[in-house]
CSV table of C-alpha atoms and ligand atoms in Angstrom, one decimal:
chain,number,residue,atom,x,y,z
A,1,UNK,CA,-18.8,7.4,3.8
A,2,UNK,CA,-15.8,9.7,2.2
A,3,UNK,CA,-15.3,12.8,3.6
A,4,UNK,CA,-13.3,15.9,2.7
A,5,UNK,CA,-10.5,14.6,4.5
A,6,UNK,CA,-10.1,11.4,1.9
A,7,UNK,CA,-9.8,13.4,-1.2
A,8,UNK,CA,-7.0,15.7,-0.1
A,9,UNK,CA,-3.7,16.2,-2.1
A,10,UNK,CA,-0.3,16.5,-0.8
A,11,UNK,CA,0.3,19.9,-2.5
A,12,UNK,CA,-1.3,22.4,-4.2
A,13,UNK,CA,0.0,25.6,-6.6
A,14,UNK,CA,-0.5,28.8,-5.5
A,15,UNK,CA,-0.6,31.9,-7.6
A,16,UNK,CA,0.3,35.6,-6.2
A,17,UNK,CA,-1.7,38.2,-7.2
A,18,UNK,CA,-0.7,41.2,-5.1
A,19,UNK,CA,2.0,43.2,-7.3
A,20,UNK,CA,-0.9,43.1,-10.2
A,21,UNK,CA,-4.3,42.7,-8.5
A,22,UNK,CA,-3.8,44.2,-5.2
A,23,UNK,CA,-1.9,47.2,-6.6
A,24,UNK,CA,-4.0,48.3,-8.8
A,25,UNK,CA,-6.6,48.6,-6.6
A,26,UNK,CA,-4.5,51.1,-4.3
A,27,UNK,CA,-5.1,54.7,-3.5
A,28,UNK,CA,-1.6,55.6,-3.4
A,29,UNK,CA,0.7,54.8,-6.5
A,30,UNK,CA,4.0,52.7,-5.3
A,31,UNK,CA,7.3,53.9,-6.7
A,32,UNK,CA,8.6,51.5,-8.9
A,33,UNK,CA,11.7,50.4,-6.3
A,34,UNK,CA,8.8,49.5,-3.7
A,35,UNK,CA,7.2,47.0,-6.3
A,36,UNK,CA,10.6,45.5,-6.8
A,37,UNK,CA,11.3,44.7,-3.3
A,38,UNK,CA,7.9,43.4,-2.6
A,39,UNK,CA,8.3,41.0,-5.9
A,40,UNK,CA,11.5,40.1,-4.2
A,41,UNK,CA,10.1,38.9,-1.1
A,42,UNK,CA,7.5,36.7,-2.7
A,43,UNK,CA,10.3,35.3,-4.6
A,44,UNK,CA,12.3,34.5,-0.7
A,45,UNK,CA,9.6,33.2,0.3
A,46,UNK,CA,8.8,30.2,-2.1
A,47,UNK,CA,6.3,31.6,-4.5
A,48,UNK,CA,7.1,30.5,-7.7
A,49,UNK,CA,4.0,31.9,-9.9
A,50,UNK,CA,4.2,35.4,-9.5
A,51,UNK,CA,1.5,38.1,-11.5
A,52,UNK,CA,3.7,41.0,-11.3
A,53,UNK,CA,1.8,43.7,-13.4
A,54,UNK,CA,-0.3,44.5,-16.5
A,55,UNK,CA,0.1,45.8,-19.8
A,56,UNK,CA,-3.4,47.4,-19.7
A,57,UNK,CA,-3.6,51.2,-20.5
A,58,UNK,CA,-2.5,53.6,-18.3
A,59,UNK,CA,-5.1,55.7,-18.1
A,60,UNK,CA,-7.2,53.0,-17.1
A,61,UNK,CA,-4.9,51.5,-14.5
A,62,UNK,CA,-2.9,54.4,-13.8
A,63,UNK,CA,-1.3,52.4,-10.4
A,64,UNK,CA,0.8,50.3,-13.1
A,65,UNK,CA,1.3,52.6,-15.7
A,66,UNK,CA,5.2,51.4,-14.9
A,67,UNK,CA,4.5,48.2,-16.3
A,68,UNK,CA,7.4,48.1,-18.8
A,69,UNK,CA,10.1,49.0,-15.9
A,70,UNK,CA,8.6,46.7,-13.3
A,71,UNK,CA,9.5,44.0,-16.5
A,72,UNK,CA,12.4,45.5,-16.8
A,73,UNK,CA,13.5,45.1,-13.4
A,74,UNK,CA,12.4,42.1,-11.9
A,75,UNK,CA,13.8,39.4,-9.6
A,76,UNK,CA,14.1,36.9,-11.6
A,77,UNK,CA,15.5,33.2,-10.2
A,78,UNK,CA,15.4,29.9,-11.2
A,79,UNK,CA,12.1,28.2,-11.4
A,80,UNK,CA,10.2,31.6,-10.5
A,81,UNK,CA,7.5,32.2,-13.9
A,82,UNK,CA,6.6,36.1,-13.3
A,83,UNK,CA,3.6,36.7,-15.4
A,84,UNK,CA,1.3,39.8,-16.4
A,85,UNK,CA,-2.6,40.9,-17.3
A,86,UNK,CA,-2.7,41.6,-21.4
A,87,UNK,CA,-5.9,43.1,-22.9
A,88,UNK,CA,-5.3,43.2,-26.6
A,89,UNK,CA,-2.4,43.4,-28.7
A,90,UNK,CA,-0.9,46.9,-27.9
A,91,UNK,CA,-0.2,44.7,-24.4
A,92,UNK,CA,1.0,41.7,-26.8
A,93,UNK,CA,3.7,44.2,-28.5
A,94,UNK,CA,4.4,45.5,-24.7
A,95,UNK,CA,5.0,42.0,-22.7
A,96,UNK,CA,6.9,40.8,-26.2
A,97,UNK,CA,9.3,43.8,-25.8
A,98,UNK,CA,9.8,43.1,-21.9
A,99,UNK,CA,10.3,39.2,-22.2
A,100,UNK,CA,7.9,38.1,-20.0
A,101,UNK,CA,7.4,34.7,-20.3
A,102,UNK,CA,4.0,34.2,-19.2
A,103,UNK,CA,0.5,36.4,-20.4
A,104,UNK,CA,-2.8,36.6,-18.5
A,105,UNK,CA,-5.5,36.9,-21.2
A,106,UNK,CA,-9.0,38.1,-19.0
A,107,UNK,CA,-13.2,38.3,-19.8
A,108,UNK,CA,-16.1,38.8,-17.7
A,109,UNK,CA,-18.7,36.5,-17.7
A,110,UNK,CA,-21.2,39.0,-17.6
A,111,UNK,CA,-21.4,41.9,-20.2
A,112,UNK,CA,-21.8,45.0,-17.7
A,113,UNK,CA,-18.9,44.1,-16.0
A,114,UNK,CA,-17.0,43.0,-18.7
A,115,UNK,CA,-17.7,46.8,-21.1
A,116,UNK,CA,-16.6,48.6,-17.7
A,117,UNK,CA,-13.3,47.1,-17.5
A,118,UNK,CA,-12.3,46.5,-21.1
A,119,UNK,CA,-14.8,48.4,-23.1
A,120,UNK,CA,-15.8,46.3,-25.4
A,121,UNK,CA,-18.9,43.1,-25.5
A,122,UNK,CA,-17.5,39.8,-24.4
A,123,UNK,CA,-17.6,38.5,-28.3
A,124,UNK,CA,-15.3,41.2,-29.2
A,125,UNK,CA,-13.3,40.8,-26.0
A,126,UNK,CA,-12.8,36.7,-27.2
A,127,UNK,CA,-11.7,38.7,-30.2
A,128,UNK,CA,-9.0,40.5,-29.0
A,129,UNK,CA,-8.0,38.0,-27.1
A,130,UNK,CA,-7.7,35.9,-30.2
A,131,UNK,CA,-5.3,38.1,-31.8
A,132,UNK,CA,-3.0,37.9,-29.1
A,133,UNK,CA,-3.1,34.4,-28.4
A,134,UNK,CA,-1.6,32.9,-31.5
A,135,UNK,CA,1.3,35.7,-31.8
A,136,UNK,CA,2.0,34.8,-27.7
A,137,UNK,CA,2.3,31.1,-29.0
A,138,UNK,CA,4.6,31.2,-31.4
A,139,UNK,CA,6.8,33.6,-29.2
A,140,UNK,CA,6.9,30.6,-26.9
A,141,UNK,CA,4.8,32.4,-24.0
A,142,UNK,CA,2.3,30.4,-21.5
A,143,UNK,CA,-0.7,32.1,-21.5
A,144,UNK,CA,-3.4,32.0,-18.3
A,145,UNK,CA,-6.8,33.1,-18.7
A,146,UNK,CA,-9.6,34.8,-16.7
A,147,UNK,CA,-13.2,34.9,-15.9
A,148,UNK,CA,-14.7,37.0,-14.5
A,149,UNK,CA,-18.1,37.7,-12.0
A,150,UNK,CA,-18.1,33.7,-12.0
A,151,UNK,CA,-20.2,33.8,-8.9
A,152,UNK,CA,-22.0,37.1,-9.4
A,153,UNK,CA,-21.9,40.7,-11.1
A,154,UNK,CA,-21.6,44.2,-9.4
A,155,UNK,CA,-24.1,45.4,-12.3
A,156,UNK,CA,-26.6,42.7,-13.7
A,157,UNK,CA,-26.3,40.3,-9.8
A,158,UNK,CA,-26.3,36.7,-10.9
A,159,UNK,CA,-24.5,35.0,-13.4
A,160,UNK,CA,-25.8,32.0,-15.6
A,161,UNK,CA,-22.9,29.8,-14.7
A,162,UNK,CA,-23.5,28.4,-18.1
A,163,UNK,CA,-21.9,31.9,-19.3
A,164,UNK,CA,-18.6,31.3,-17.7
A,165,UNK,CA,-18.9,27.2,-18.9
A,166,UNK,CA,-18.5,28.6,-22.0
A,167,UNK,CA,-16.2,30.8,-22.0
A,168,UNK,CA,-13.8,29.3,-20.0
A,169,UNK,CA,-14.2,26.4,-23.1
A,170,UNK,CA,-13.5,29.2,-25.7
A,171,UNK,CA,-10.5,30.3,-23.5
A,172,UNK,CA,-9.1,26.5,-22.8
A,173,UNK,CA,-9.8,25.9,-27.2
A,174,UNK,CA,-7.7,29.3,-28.1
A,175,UNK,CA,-4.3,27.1,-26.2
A,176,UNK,CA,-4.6,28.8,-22.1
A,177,UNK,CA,-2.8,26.3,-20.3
A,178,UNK,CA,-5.3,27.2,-17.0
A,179,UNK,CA,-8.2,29.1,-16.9
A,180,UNK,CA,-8.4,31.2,-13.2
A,181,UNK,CA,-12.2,31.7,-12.0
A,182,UNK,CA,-13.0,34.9,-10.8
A,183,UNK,CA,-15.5,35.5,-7.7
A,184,UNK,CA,-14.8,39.0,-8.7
A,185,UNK,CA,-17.0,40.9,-5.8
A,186,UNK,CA,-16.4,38.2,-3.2
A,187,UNK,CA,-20.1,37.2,-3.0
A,188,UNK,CA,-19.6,33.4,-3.1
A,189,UNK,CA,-20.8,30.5,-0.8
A,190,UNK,CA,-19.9,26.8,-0.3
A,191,UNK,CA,-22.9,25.7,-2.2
A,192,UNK,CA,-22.7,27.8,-5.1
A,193,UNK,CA,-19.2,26.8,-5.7
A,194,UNK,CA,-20.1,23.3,-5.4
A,195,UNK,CA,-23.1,23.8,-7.7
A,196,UNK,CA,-20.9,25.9,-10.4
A,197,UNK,CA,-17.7,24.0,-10.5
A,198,UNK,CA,-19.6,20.0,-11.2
A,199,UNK,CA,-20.8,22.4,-13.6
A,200,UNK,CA,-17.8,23.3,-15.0
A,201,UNK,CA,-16.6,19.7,-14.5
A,202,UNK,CA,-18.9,18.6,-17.4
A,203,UNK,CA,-17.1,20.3,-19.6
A,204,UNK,CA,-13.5,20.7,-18.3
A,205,UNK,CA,-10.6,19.3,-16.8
A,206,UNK,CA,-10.7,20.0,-13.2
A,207,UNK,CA,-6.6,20.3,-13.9
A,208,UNK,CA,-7.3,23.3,-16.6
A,209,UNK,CA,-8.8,25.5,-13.6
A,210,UNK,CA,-7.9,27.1,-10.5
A,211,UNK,CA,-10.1,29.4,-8.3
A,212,UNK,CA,-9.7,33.2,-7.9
A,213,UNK,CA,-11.5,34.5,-5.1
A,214,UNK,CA,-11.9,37.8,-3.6
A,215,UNK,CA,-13.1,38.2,0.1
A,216,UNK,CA,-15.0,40.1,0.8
A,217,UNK,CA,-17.6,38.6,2.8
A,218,UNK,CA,-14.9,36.1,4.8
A,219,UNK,CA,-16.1,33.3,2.3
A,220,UNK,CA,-12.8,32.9,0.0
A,221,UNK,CA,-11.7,30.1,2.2
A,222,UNK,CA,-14.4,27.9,2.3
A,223,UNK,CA,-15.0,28.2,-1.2
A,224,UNK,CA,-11.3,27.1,-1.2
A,225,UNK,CA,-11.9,23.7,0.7
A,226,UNK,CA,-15.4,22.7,-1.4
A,227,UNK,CA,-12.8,23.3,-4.3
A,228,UNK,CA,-9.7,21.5,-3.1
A,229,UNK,CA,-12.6,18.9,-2.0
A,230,UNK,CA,-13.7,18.7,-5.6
A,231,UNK,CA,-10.2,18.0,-7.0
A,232,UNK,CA,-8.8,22.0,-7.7
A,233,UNK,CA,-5.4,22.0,-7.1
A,234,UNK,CA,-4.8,25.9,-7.8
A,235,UNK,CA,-5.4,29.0,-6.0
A,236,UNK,CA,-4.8,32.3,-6.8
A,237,UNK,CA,-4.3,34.4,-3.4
A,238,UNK,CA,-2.7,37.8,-2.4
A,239,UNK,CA,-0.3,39.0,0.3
A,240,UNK,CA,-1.9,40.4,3.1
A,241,UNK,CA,-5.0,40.5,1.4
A,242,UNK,CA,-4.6,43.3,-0.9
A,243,UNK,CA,-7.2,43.5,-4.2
A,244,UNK,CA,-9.8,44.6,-5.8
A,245,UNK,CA,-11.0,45.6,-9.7
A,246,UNK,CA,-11.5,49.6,-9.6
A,247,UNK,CA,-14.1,48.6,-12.2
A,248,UNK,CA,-16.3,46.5,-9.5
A,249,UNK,CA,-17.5,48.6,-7.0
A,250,UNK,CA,-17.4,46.7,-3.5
A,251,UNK,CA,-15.4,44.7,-4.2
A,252,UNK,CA,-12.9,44.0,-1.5
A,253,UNK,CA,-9.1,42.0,-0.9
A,254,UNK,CA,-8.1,38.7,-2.4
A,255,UNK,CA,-7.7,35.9,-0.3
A,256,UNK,CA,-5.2,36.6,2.0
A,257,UNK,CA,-2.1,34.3,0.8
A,258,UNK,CA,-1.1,33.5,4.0
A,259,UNK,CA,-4.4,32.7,5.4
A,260,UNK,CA,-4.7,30.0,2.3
A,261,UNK,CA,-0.9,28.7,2.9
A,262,UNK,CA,-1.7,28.9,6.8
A,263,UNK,CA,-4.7,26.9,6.0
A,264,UNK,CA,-3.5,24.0,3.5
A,265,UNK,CA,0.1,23.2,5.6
A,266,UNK,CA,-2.7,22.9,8.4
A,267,UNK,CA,-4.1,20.3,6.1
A,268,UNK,CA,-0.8,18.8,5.6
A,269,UNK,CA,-0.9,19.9,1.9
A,270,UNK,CA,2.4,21.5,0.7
A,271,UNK,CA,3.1,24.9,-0.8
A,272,UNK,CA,6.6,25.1,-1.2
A,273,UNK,CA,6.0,28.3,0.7
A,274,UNK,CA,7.7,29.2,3.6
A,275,UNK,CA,5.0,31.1,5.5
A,276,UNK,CA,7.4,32.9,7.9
A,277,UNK,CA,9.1,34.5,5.2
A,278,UNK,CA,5.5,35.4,3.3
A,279,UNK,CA,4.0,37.1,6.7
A,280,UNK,CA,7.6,39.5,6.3
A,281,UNK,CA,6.4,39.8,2.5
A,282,UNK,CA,3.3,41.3,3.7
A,283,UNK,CA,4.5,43.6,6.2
A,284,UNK,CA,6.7,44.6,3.1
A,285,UNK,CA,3.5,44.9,1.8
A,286,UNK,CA,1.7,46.6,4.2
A,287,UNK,CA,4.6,49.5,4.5
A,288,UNK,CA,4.6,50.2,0.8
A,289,UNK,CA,0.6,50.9,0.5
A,290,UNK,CA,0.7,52.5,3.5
A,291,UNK,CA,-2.8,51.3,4.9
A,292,UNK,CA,-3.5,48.1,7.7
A,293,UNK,CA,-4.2,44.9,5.2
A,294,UNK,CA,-6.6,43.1,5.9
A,295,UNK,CA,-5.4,39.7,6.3
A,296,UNK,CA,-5.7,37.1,9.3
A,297,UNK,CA,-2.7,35.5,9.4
A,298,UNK,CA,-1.1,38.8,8.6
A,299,UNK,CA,-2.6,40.5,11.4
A,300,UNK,CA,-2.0,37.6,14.0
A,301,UNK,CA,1.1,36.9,13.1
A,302,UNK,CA,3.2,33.9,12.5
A,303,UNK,CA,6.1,33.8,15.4
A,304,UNK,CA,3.1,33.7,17.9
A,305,UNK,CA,2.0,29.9,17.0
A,306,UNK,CA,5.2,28.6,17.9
A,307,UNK,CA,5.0,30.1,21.8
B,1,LIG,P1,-9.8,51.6,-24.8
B,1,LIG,O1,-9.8,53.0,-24.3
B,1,LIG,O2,-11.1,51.1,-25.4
B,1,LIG,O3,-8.6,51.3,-25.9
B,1,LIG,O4,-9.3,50.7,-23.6
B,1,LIG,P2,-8.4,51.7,-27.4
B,1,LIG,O5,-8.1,50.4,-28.1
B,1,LIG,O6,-9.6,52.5,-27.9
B,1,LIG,O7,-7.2,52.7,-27.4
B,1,LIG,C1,-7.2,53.9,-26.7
B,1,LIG,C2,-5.8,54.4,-26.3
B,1,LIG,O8,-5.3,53.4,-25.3
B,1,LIG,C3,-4.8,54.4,-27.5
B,1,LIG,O9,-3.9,55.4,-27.2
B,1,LIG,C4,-4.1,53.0,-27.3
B,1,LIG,O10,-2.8,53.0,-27.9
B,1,LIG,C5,-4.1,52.9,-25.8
B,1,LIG,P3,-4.0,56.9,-27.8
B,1,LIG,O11,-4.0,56.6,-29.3
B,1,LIG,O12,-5.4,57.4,-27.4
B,1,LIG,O13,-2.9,57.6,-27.3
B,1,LIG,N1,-4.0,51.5,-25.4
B,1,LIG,C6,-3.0,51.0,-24.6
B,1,LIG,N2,-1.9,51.6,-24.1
B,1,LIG,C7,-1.1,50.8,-23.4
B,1,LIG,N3,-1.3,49.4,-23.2
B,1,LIG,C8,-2.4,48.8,-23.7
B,1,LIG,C9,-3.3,49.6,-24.5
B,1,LIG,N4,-4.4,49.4,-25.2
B,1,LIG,C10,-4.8,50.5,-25.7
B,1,LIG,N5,-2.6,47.5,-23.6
B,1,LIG,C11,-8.4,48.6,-22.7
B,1,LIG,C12,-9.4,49.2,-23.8
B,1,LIG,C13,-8.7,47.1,-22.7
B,1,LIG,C14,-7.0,49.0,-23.1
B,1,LIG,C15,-8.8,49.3,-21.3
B,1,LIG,O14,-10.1,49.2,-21.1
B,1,LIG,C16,-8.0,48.7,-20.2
B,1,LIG,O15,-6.8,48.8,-20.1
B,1,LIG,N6,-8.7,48.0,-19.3
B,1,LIG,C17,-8.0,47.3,-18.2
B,1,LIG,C18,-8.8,47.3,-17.0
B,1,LIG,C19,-8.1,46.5,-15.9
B,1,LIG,O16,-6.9,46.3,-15.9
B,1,LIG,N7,-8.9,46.1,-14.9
B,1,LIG,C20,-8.4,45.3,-13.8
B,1,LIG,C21,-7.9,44.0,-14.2
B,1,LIG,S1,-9.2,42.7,-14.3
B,1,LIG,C22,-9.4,42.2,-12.7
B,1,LIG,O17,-8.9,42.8,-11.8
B,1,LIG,C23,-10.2,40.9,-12.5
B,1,LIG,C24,-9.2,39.7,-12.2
B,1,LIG,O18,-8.5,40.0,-11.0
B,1,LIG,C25,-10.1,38.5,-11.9
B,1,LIG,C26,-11.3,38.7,-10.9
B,1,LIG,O19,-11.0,39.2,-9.8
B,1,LIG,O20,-12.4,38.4,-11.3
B,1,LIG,C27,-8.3,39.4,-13.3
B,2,LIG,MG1,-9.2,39.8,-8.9
């Protein structure tokens, strides 16, 4: 009989998430300089897929209303792809004028969630969307896509995962090279994600999508192994744990990065991340939001494991 432990890769990708979807769900706003150095020190430490802001609107995302400077001033090194949320094409014009190589086009699955954040149904949503994916193209940008409230909605509760199949198809057709799915409130389980993703396996590459998952219940990770047993080989995650959509209430940090990286070099699956260097990211982390994060690995510690 095969087990998980037959179907296991030697690496996977990981995709940071904490400069955009961890800081925007802060209390305090970090000063622009902060954000830089915490960019940098995902950078050291082997990360090499980096969300680094949003062009959304200000008012609605005051926390990174600096969007254009943060652009303007990142690390930037060889073979690191820093990308960045884009609603519409106001974002388009924004991201063009700050050379960012890489957009991150985002829906809900559900239409509750989807008019809170973005203000606007889900059809006109794939509309505006639309109108920035064709201009992104031909300016020679990689664009990601996003789903939300995959596994469940803070309004409307469960979500046909026939929604998000859909989508996600709509999404993959307009030319997203990888389509991220979003547990949005952290309310997944090992079953469900088993259940939803041979659903989305009927009508998808498995090597179009990678797994977003919040964690708020302590579930992220296994949902992580009944995916990387399934044959996803991409994980969003965030340093220290930091995340959350102020447009869905309860929900609660991303994944902790280094509990995923601490988990998959377990596995003997490699990251390319050096996970010494990503526990000092997160206390640069920790310092600039000024609150204890949330993490495992972050609060354990890394030195420790050697003694
Ligand atoms: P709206 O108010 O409907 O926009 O917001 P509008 O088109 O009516 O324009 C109103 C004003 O906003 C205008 O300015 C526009 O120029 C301006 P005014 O004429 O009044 O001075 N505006 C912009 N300014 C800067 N950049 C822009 C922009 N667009 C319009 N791009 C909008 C619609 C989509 C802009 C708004 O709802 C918005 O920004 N929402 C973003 C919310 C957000 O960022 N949520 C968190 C990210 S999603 C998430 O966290 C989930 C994820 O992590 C996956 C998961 O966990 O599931 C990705
Ligand atoms: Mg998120």
């Amino acid at each position: 009989m095969s087990t998980l432990f037959d179907a296991l890769p030697d690496r996977v990708s990981v995709y940071e998430v904490s400069p955009r979807d961890g800081l925007q769900n802060e209390r305090v706003t970090v000063p622009l300089g902060e954000k830089i150095r915490l960019l940098d020190a995902l950078a050291d430490a082997g990360l090499r897929r980096i969300e680094a802001t949003s062009f959304v609107s200000p008012k609605w995302i005051p926390q990174l209303a600096d969007a254009d400077d943060v652009a303007a001033q990142l690390p930037r090194q060889e073979g690191v792809i820093f990308s960045a949320l884009c609603p519409n094409p106001t974002g388009f014009a924004r991201a063009k004028a700050a050379k960012i190589e890489e957009i991150a086009v985002f829906l809900s699955a559900s239409e509750t969630h989807n008019r809170k954040n973005v203000n606007k149904t889900i059809d006109a949503t794939l509309g505006a969307i639309e109108e920035v994916v064709g201009p992104a193209k031909a300016a020679g940008m990689r664009i990601r896509g996003y789903v939300s409230t995959v596994w469940g909605c803070p309004y409307e509760g469960d979500v046909d995962p026939a929604r998000s199949v859909a989508i996600t198809e709509k999404l993959l057709a307009m030319g997203c090279y990888q389509v991220s799915l979003g547990d949005t409130i952290g309310s997944g389980t090992p079953k469900q994600t088993r259940d939803l993703l041979r659903r989305m396996f009927d009508a998808v590459p498995k090597s179009a999508l990678a797994m977003h998952m919040h964690d708020t219940r302590g579930t992220a990770l296994a949902n992580v192994v009944v995916g990387l047993e399934l044959g996803i080989r991409d994980f969003d995650a965030s340093v220290g744990g930091m995340g959350g959509c102020p447009y869905a209430p309860g929900a609660a940090g991303n994944l902790a990065t280094e509990d995923l990286v601490y988990t998959l070099h377990g596995m003997g699956i490699e990251t390319g991340i050096d996970l010494e260097r990503l526990w000092e990211a997160g206390q640069v982390a920790e310092s600039i939001v000024q609150r204890k994060l949330p993490g495992k690995v972050h609060q354990s510690g890394v030195r420790s494991l050697r003694a």
